[in-house]
Structure formats: structure tokens, C-alpha cells
CSV table of C-alpha atoms in Angstrom, one decimal:
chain,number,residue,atom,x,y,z
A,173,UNK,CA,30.2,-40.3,-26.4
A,174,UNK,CA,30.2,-40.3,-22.6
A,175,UNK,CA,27.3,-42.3,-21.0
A,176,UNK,CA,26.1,-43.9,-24.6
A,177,UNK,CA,26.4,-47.8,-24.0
A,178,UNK,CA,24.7,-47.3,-20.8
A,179,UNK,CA,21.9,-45.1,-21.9
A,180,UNK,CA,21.4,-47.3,-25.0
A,181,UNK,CA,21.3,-50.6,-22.8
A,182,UNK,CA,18.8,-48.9,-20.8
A,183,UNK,CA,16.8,-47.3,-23.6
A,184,UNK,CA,16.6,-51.3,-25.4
A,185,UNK,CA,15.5,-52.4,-22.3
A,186,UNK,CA,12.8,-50.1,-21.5
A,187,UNK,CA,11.3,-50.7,-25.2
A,188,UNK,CA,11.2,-54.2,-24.7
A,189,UNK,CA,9.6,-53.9,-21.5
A,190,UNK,CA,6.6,-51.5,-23.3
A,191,UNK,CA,6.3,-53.5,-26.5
A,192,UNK,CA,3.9,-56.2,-24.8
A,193,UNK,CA,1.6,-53.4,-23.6
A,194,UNK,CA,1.0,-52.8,-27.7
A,195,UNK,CA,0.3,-56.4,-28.3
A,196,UNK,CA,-2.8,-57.2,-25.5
A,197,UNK,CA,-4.8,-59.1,-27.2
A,198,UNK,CA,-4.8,-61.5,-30.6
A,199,UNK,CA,-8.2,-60.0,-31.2
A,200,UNK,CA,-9.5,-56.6,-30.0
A,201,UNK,CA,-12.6,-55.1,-30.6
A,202,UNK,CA,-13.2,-51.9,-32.5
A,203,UNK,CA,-14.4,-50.1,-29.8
A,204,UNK,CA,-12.0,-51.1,-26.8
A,205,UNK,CA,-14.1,-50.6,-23.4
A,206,UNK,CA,-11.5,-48.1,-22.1
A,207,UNK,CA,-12.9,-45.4,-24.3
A,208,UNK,CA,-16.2,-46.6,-22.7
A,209,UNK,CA,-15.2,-45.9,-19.2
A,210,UNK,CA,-16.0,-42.7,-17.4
A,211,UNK,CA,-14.6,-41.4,-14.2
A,212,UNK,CA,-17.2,-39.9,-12.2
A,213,UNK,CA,-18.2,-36.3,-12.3
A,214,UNK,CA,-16.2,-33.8,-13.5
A,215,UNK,CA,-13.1,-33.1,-11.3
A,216,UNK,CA,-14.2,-28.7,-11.0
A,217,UNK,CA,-16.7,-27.6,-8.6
A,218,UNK,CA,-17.1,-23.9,-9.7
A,219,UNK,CA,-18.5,-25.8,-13.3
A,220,UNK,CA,-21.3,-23.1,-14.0
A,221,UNK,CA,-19.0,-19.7,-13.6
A,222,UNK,CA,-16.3,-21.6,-15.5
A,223,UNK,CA,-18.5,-22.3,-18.2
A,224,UNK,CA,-20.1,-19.2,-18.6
A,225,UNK,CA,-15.9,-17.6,-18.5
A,226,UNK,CA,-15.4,-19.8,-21.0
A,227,UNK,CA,-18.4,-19.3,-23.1
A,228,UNK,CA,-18.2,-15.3,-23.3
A,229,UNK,CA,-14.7,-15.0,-24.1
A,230,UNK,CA,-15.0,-17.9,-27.1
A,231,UNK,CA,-17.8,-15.7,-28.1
A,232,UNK,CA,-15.6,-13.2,-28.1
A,233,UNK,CA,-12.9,-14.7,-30.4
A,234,UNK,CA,-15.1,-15.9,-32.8
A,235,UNK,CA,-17.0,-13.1,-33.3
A,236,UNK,CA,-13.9,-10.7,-33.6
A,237,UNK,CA,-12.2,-13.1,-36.0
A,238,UNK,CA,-15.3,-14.0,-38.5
A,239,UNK,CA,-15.4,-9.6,-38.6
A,240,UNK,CA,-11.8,-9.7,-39.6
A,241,UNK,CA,-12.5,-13.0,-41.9
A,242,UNK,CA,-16.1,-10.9,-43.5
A,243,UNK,CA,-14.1,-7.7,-43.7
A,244,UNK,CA,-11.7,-8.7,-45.7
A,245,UNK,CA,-12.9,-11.5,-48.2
A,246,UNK,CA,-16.5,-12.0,-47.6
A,247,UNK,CA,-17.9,-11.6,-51.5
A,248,UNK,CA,-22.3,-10.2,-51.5
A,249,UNK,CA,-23.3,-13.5,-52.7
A,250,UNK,CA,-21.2,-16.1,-50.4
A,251,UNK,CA,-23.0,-17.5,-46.9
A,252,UNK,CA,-20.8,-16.7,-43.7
A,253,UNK,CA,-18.8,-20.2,-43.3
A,254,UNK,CA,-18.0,-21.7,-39.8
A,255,UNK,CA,-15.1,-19.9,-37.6
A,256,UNK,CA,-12.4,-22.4,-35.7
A,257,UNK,CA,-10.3,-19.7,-34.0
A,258,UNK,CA,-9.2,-20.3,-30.5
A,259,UNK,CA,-7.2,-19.3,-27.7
A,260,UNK,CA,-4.8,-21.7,-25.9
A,261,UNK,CA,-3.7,-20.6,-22.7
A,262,UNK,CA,-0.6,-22.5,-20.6
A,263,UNK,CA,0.5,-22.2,-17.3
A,264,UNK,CA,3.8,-25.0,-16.5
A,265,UNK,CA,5.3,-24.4,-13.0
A,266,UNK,CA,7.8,-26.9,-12.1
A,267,UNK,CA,10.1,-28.5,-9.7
A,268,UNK,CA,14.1,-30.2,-10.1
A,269,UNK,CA,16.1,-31.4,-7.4
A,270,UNK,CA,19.3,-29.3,-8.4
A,271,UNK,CA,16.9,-26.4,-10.4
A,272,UNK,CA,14.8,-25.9,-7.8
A,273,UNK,CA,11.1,-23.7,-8.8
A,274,UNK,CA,10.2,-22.9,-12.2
A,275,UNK,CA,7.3,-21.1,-13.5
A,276,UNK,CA,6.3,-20.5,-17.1
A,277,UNK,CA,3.2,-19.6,-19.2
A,278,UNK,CA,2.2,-18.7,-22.9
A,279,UNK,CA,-0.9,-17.9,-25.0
A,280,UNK,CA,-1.5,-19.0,-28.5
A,281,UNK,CA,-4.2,-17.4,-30.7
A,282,UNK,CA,-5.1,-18.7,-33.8
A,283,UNK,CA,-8.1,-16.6,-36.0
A,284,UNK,CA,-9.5,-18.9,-38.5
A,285,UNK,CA,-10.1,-16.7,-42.2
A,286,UNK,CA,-12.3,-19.3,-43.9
A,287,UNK,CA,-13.3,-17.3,-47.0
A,288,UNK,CA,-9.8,-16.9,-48.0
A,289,UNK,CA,-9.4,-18.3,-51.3
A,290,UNK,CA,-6.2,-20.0,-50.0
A,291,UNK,CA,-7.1,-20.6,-46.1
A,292,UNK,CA,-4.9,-17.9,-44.6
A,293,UNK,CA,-5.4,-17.9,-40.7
A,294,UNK,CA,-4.1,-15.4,-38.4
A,295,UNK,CA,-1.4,-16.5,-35.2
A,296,UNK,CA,-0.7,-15.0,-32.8
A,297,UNK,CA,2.2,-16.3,-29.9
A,298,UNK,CA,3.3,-15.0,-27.5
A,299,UNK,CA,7.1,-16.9,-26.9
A,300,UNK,CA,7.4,-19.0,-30.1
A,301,UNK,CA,9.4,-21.6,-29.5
A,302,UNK,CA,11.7,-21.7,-32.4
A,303,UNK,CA,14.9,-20.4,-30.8
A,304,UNK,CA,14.0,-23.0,-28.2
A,305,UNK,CA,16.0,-26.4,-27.4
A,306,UNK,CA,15.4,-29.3,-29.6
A,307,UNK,CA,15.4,-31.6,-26.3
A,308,UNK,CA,12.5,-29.2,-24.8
A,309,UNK,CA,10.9,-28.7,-28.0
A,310,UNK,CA,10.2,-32.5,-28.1
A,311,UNK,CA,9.5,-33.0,-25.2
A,312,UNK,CA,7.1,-30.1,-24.6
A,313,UNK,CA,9.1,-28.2,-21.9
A,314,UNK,CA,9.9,-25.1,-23.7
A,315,UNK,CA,11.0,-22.5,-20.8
A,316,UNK,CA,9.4,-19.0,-22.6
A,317,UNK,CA,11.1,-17.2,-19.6
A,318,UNK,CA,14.4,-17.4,-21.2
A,319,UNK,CA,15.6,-14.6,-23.7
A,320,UNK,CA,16.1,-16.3,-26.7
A,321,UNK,CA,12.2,-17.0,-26.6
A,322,UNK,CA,11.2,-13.8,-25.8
A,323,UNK,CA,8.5,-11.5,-27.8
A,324,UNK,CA,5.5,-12.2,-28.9
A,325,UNK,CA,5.0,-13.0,-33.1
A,326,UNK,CA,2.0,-11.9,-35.2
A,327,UNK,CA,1.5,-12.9,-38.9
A,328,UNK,CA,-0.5,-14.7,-41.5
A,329,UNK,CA,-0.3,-18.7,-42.1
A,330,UNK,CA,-1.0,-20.6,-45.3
A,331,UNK,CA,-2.0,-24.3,-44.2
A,332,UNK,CA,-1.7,-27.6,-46.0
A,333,UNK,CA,-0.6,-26.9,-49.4
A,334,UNK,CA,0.0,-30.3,-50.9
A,335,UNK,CA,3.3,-31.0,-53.0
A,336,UNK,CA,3.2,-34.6,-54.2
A,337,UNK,CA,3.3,-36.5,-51.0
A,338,UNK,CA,4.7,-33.7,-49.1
A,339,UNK,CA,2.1,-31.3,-47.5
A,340,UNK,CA,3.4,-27.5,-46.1
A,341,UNK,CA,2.4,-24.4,-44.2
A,342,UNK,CA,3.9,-21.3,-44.4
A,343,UNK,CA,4.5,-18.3,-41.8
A,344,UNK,CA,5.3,-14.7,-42.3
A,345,UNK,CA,5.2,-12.0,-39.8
A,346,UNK,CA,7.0,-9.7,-37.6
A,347,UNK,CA,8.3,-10.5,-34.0
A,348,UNK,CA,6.4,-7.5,-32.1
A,349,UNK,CA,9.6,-6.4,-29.9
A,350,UNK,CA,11.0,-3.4,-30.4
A,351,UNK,CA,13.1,-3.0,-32.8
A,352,UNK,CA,10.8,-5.4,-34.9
A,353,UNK,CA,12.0,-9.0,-36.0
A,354,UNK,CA,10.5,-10.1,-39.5
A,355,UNK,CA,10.5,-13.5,-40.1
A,356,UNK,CA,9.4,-16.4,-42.0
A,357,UNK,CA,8.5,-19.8,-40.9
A,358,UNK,CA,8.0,-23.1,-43.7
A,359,UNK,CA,7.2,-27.0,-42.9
A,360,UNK,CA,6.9,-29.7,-45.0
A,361,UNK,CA,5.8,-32.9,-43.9
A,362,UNK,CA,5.1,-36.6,-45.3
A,363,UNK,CA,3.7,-39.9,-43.8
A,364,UNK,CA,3.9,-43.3,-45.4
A,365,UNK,CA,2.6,-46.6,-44.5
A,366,UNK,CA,5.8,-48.9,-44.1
A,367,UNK,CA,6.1,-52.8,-43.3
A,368,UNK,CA,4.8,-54.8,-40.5
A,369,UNK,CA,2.2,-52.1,-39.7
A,370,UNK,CA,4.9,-49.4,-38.8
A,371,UNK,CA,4.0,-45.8,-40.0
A,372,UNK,CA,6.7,-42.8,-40.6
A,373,UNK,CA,5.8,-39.3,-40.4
A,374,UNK,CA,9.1,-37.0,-41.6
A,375,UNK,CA,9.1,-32.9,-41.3
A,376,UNK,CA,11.5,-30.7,-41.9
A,377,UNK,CA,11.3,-27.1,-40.8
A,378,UNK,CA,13.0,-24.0,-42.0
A,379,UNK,CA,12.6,-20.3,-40.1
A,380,UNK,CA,14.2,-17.2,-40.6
A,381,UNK,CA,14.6,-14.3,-38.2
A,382,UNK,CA,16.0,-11.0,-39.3
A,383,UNK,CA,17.7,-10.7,-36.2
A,384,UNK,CA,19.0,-14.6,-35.2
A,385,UNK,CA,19.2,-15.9,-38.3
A,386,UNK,CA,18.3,-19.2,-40.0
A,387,UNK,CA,17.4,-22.5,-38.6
A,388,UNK,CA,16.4,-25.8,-39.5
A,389,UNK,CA,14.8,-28.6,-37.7
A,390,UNK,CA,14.7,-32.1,-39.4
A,391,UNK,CA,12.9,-35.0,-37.5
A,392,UNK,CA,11.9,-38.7,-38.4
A,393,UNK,CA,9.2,-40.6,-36.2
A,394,UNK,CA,7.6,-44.2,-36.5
A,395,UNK,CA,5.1,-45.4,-34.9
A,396,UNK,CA,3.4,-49.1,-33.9
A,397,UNK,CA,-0.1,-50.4,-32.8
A,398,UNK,CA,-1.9,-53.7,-32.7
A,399,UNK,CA,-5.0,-51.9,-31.8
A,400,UNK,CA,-7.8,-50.8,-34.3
A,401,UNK,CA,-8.5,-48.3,-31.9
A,402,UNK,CA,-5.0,-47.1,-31.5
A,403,UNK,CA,-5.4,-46.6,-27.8
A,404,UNK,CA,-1.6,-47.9,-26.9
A,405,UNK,CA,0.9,-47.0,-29.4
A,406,UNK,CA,4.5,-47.3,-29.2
A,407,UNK,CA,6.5,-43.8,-30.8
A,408,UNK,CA,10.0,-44.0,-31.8
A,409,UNK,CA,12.1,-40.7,-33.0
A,410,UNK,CA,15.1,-39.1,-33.9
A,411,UNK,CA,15.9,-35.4,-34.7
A,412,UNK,CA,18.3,-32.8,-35.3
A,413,UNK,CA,18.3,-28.8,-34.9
A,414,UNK,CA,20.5,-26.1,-36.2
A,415,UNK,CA,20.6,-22.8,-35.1
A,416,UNK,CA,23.0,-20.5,-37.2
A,417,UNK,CA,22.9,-18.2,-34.1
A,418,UNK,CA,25.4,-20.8,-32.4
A,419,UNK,CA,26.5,-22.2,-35.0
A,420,UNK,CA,25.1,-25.8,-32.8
A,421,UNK,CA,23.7,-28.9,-34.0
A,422,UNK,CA,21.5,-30.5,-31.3
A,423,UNK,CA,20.2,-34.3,-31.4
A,424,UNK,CA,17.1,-36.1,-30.2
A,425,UNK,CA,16.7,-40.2,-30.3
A,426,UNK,CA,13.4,-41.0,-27.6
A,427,UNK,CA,11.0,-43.3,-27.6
A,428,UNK,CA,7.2,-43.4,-26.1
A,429,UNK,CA,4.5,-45.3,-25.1
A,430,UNK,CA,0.8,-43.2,-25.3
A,431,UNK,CA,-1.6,-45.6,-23.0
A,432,UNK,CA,-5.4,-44.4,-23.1
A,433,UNK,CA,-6.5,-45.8,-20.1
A,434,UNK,CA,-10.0,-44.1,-20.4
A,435,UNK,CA,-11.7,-41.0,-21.8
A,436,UNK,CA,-10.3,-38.7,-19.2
A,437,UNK,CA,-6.9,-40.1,-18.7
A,438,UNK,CA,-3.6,-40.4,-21.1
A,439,UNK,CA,-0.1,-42.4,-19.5
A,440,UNK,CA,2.9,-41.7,-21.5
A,441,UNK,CA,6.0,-43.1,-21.0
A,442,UNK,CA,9.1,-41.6,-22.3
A,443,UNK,CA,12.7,-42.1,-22.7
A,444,UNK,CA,15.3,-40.6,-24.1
A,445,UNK,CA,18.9,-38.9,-24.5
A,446,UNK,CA,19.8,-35.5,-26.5
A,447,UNK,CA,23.4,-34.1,-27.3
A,448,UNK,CA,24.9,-31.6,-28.6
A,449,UNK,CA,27.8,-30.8,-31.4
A,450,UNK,CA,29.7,-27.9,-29.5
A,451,UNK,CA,32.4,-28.0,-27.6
A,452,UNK,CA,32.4,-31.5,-28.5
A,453,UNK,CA,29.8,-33.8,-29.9
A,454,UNK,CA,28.7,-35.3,-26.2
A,455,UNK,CA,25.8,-36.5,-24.6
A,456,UNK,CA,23.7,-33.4,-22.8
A,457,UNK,CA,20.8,-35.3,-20.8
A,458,UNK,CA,19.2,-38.6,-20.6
A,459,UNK,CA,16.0,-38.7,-19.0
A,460,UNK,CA,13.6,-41.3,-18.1
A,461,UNK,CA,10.0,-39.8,-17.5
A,462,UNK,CA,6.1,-40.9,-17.0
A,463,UNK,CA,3.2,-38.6,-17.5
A,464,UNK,CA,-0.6,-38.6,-16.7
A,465,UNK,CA,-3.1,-36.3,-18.3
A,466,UNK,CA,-6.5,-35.8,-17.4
A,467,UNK,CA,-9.6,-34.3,-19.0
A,468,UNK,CA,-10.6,-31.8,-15.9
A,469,UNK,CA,-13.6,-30.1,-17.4
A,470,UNK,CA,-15.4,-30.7,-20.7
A,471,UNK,CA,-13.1,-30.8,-23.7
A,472,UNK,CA,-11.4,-27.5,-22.9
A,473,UNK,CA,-9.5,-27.6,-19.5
A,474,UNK,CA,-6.9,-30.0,-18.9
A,475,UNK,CA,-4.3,-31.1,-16.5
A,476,UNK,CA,-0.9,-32.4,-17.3
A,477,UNK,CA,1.3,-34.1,-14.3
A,478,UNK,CA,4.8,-35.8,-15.2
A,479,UNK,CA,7.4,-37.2,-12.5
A,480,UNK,CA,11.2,-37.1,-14.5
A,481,UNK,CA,14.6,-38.1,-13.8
A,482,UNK,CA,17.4,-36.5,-16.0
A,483,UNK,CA,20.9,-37.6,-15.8
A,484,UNK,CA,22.3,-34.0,-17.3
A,485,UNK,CA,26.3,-33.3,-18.7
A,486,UNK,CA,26.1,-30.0,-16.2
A,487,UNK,CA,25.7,-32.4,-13.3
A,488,UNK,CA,27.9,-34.5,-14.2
A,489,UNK,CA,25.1,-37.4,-15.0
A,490,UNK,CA,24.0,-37.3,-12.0
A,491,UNK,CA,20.1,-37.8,-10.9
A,492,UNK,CA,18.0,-35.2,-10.9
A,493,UNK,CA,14.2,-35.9,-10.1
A,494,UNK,CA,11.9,-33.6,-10.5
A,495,UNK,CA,8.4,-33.2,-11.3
A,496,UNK,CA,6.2,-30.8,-14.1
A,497,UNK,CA,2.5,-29.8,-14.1
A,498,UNK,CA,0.6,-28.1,-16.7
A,499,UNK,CA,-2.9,-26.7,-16.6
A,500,UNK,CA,-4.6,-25.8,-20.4
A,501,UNK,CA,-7.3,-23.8,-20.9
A,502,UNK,CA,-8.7,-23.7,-24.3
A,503,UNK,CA,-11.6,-20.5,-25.5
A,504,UNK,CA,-13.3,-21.6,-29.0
A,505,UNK,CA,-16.9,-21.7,-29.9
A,506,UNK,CA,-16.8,-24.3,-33.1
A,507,UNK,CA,-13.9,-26.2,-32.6
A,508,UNK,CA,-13.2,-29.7,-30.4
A,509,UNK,CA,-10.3,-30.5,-28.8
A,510,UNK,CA,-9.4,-33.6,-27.4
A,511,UNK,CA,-5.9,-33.4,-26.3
A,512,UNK,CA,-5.5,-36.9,-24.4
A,513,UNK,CA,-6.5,-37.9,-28.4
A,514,UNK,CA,-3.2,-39.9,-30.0
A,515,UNK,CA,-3.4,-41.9,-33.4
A,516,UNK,CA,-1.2,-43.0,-36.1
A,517,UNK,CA,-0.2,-40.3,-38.4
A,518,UNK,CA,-2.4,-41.0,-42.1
A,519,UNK,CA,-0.5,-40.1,-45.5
């Protein structure tokens, strides 16, 4: 495979480079200090119209979901039961040297059905990522501007049934684009506790779309601390898509370093390389990228800033820098979010 021994040289290197950043100190405290530092006021001046934006449209979610949620399985002699629905908006414009400007955005709505005997919740997403690449869906960068993500889904989701070790939630819906796409969604995960204080979470994920097909994503990830408070921890991962649609296999190896600095601020460093199986198994892209994300407002606006370089097959590997922002906005009344939150997985 073109470009392998080099990438993998650097890839070793950069690993041993972030490995001492795991192992600070022979004996940290259970509350490391970083989580004790803040950073001043919060970063929006307009605070009191935001909030009150905010406020009324969580209202609004709630409410409208616990009517659904009472309407449909709320028995005489049962108290109402706490609502988690919310509404994620994204907006990611970004910048390559040989892509030039890029904007992209999406909304996910979730309605939270709490007195359904089996926890059903409502989705709703506007661009699922499915269809998406593997490289992007790792790496968060899934462009919803291009066709194959296209058209909003709504549906019905059955979360965490446990099977053994292995827990599952199921999706079944219809792609709202005319002519309308039925399809169903399933992914079954498992975490164990392995040696030397490494973790593995495995998930495998099956979808159907009348329209596309079938497709499968399998992925393996382990991760490493030192820290009782898990504020630095070391991710490695591999993972592998097919999409009957092209009839491709795509592959993911990265690894990553999450470094909580303080409660407003997440570093992560990434590396990485993906390939593909058609024409011919070859390397498509090998990046090397850093990322800060800060808490802006609260626990429900953030900010997401992440200088790359990619070394991509359709440039003949050669560098392209370019740098990706990403503002989040999330609208729920009962439910905390802490994005810049990482941890080891738990079985």
C-alpha cells in the first residue's frame, strides 16, 4: 500500500510522543485541579436574550414531546415521569488549501417517550450520516451537503436492550424524501476491562435502506488512562465500512489523545490514515490534526476549532492544511450535556 511505512513510522512516533502526557504523575488526586479551574466569565455578551431563546424553545420541546409521550401511554394511575428530549443544532463551515470554503449544518431531534413500557424515543435527523464516509464518520466531519446524505429520517428507537454482554438499539423509520425510503437501523455494542488497565469497547452496526441497500460498520476501540479522573486518555481504533451501494470496503486505524485542560476547554490530538478496497486496496488520506473545544455558554453552546493537514490519494499525498470550526447549540429543559466530557467506556 502506497505511503504505509511512512505513515506508520509517523503514526508510532506520534503515540510515543503522547503516551507520557497519560502517565503525569505516580500519584494523582481524585479530583485533579484542572477540573477546578475556571476561565473567567462566560465568553457571550448577549447572555440574557440567549438564555431566554434558549429557555422558550426547550420549553417548547419538552412540552410538545411529554404530550406525545401522555397521549400515547400515559395509564389514570401513573405520575408524569421526567422528559430528556432535545434539539442539537450544528453549523461546520470550513477551509482546505486545495478545497477551498465549505459550509455545512444539521439538526437532530430526539423526543424522549418515558412511559413506554420498552423506552421508545422519537428521532428525528435531518442528514443521517449512514451513507456517509467511514473516514468522516470517525472523525466527525460528515459533509450533509452531499447527496448520498441527503433527506431528513423520522422514526421510533428502542434503546439499550441488553443481550449477555452485548447491549443494542434499534431504528425503524422512513427517510422523508419523496419517493419515501424505509429503513432500519440496529447496533450492538460491548465493553470489557482488559490487561494493564486497557479497556475495549466493540460495535457493530447494521442499516438497511429500501433504496441503497445494506451496510455494515464494524469498529474496535481501546483505550488507556493513569488518571482516576480520566482527564488525559490515550484512544486507539480500527474500523471498517461496507456499503452494498458500491460494493466498497473502507478502513479506519487512528489514534487520539483527549487532554481536559479545564472545565471549559478539551485538546485532542488525532492521527490517522483511511483506505479504501476499490479500484485497488490503497491508502485514501492520512491526516495529522489538533482540536480545541470550549464551553461558550452554560452547558449548552459550544465551540469546536481544529487546524488539519491531510496527505489525500486525489492529491497525490500531497499537503493539504486546512482548518474546521463548529458551533453547537443544544435546546433541552431536563437534560445536561457536557460535551468536552471524555471517560473510559464501562461494561
Amino acid at each position: 500500500m502506497r505511503c504505509l511505512p511512512i505513515f506508520r513510522t509517523i503514526l508510532a512516533s506520534v503515540i510515543w510522543l503522547c503516551l507520557p502526557a497519560v502517565c503525569l504523575a505516580d500519584d494523582p488526586p481524585d479530583i485533579d485541579p484542572r477540573l477546578l479551574i475556571e476561565d473567567g466569565p462566560e465568553d457571550i455578551i448577549f447572555s440574557g436574550w440567549l438564555d431566554e431563546t434558549q429557555t422558550s424553545l426547550s420549553d417548547t420541546i419538552t412540552d410538545m414531546s411529554t404530550n406525545i409521550d401522555q397521549f400515547l401511554s400515559l395509564e389514570d394511575d401513573e405520575e408524569p415521569m421526567v422528559n430528556e428530549s432535545y434539539l442539537r443544532i450544528r453549523i461546520k463551515p470550513s477551509y482546505t488549501h486545495r478545497d477551498y470554503f465549505n459550509f455545512d449544518s444539521s439538526v437532530s431531534l430526539r423526543m424522549d417517550l418515558p412511559h413506554t413500557e420498552k423506552d421508545w424515543k422519537l428521532i428525528f435527523e435531518t442528514d443521517p450520516e449512514d451513507y456517509g464516509s467511514l473516514e468522516d464518520k470517525e472523525r466527525g466531519l460528515v459533509d450533509t451537503t452531499r447527496t448520498e446524505n441527503k433527506g431528513a429520517i423520522g422514526g421510533v428507537r428502542l434503546e439499550s436492550r441488553q443481550f449477555g454482554e452485548w447491549y443494542a438499539d434499534f431504528d425503524v423509520g422512513l427517510k422523508l424524501r419523496l419517493p419515501l425510503d424505509p429503513f432500519v437501523r440496529a447496533q450492538f455494542r460491548r465493553v470489557d476491562r482488559l490487561v494493564d488497565g486497557w479497556t475495549s469497547l466493540v460495535r457493530q452496526e447494521v442499516f438497511y435502506y429500501h433504496r441503497k441497500g445494506p451496510g455494515s460498520v464494524t469498529s474496535a476501540d481501546f483505550y488507556y488512562t493513569l488518571e482516576p479522573a480520566e482527564l488525559t486518555i490515550l484512544r486507539i481504533g480500527s474500523s471498517a465500512q461496507f456499503l452494498d451501494n458500491d460494493h466498497n470496503w473502507q478502513f479506519v486505524n487512528l489514534a487520539e489523545v483527549y487532554d481536559r485542560i479545564s472545565n471549559r476547554n478539551l485538546f485532542t490530538y488525532s492521527i490517522g490514515m483511511s483506505a479504501n478496497s476499490r479500484p485497488d486496496l490503497s491508502v485514501e488520506n492520512a491526516w495529522l490534526s489538533f482540536s480545541w473545544q470550549r464551553r461558550l455558554h452554560k452547558d449548552w453552546l459550544y465551540m469546536k476549532l481544529t487546524p488539519t493537514v491531510n496527505f489525500q490519494e486525489e492529491y497525490d499525498y500531497k499537503a493539504n492544511p486546512g482548518l474546521l470550526a463548529e458551533i453547537e447549540l443544544y435546546f433541552t429543559k431536563n437534560r445536561q450535556f457536557n460535551q468536552l466530557y471524555r471517560s473510559i467506556p464501562k461494561p
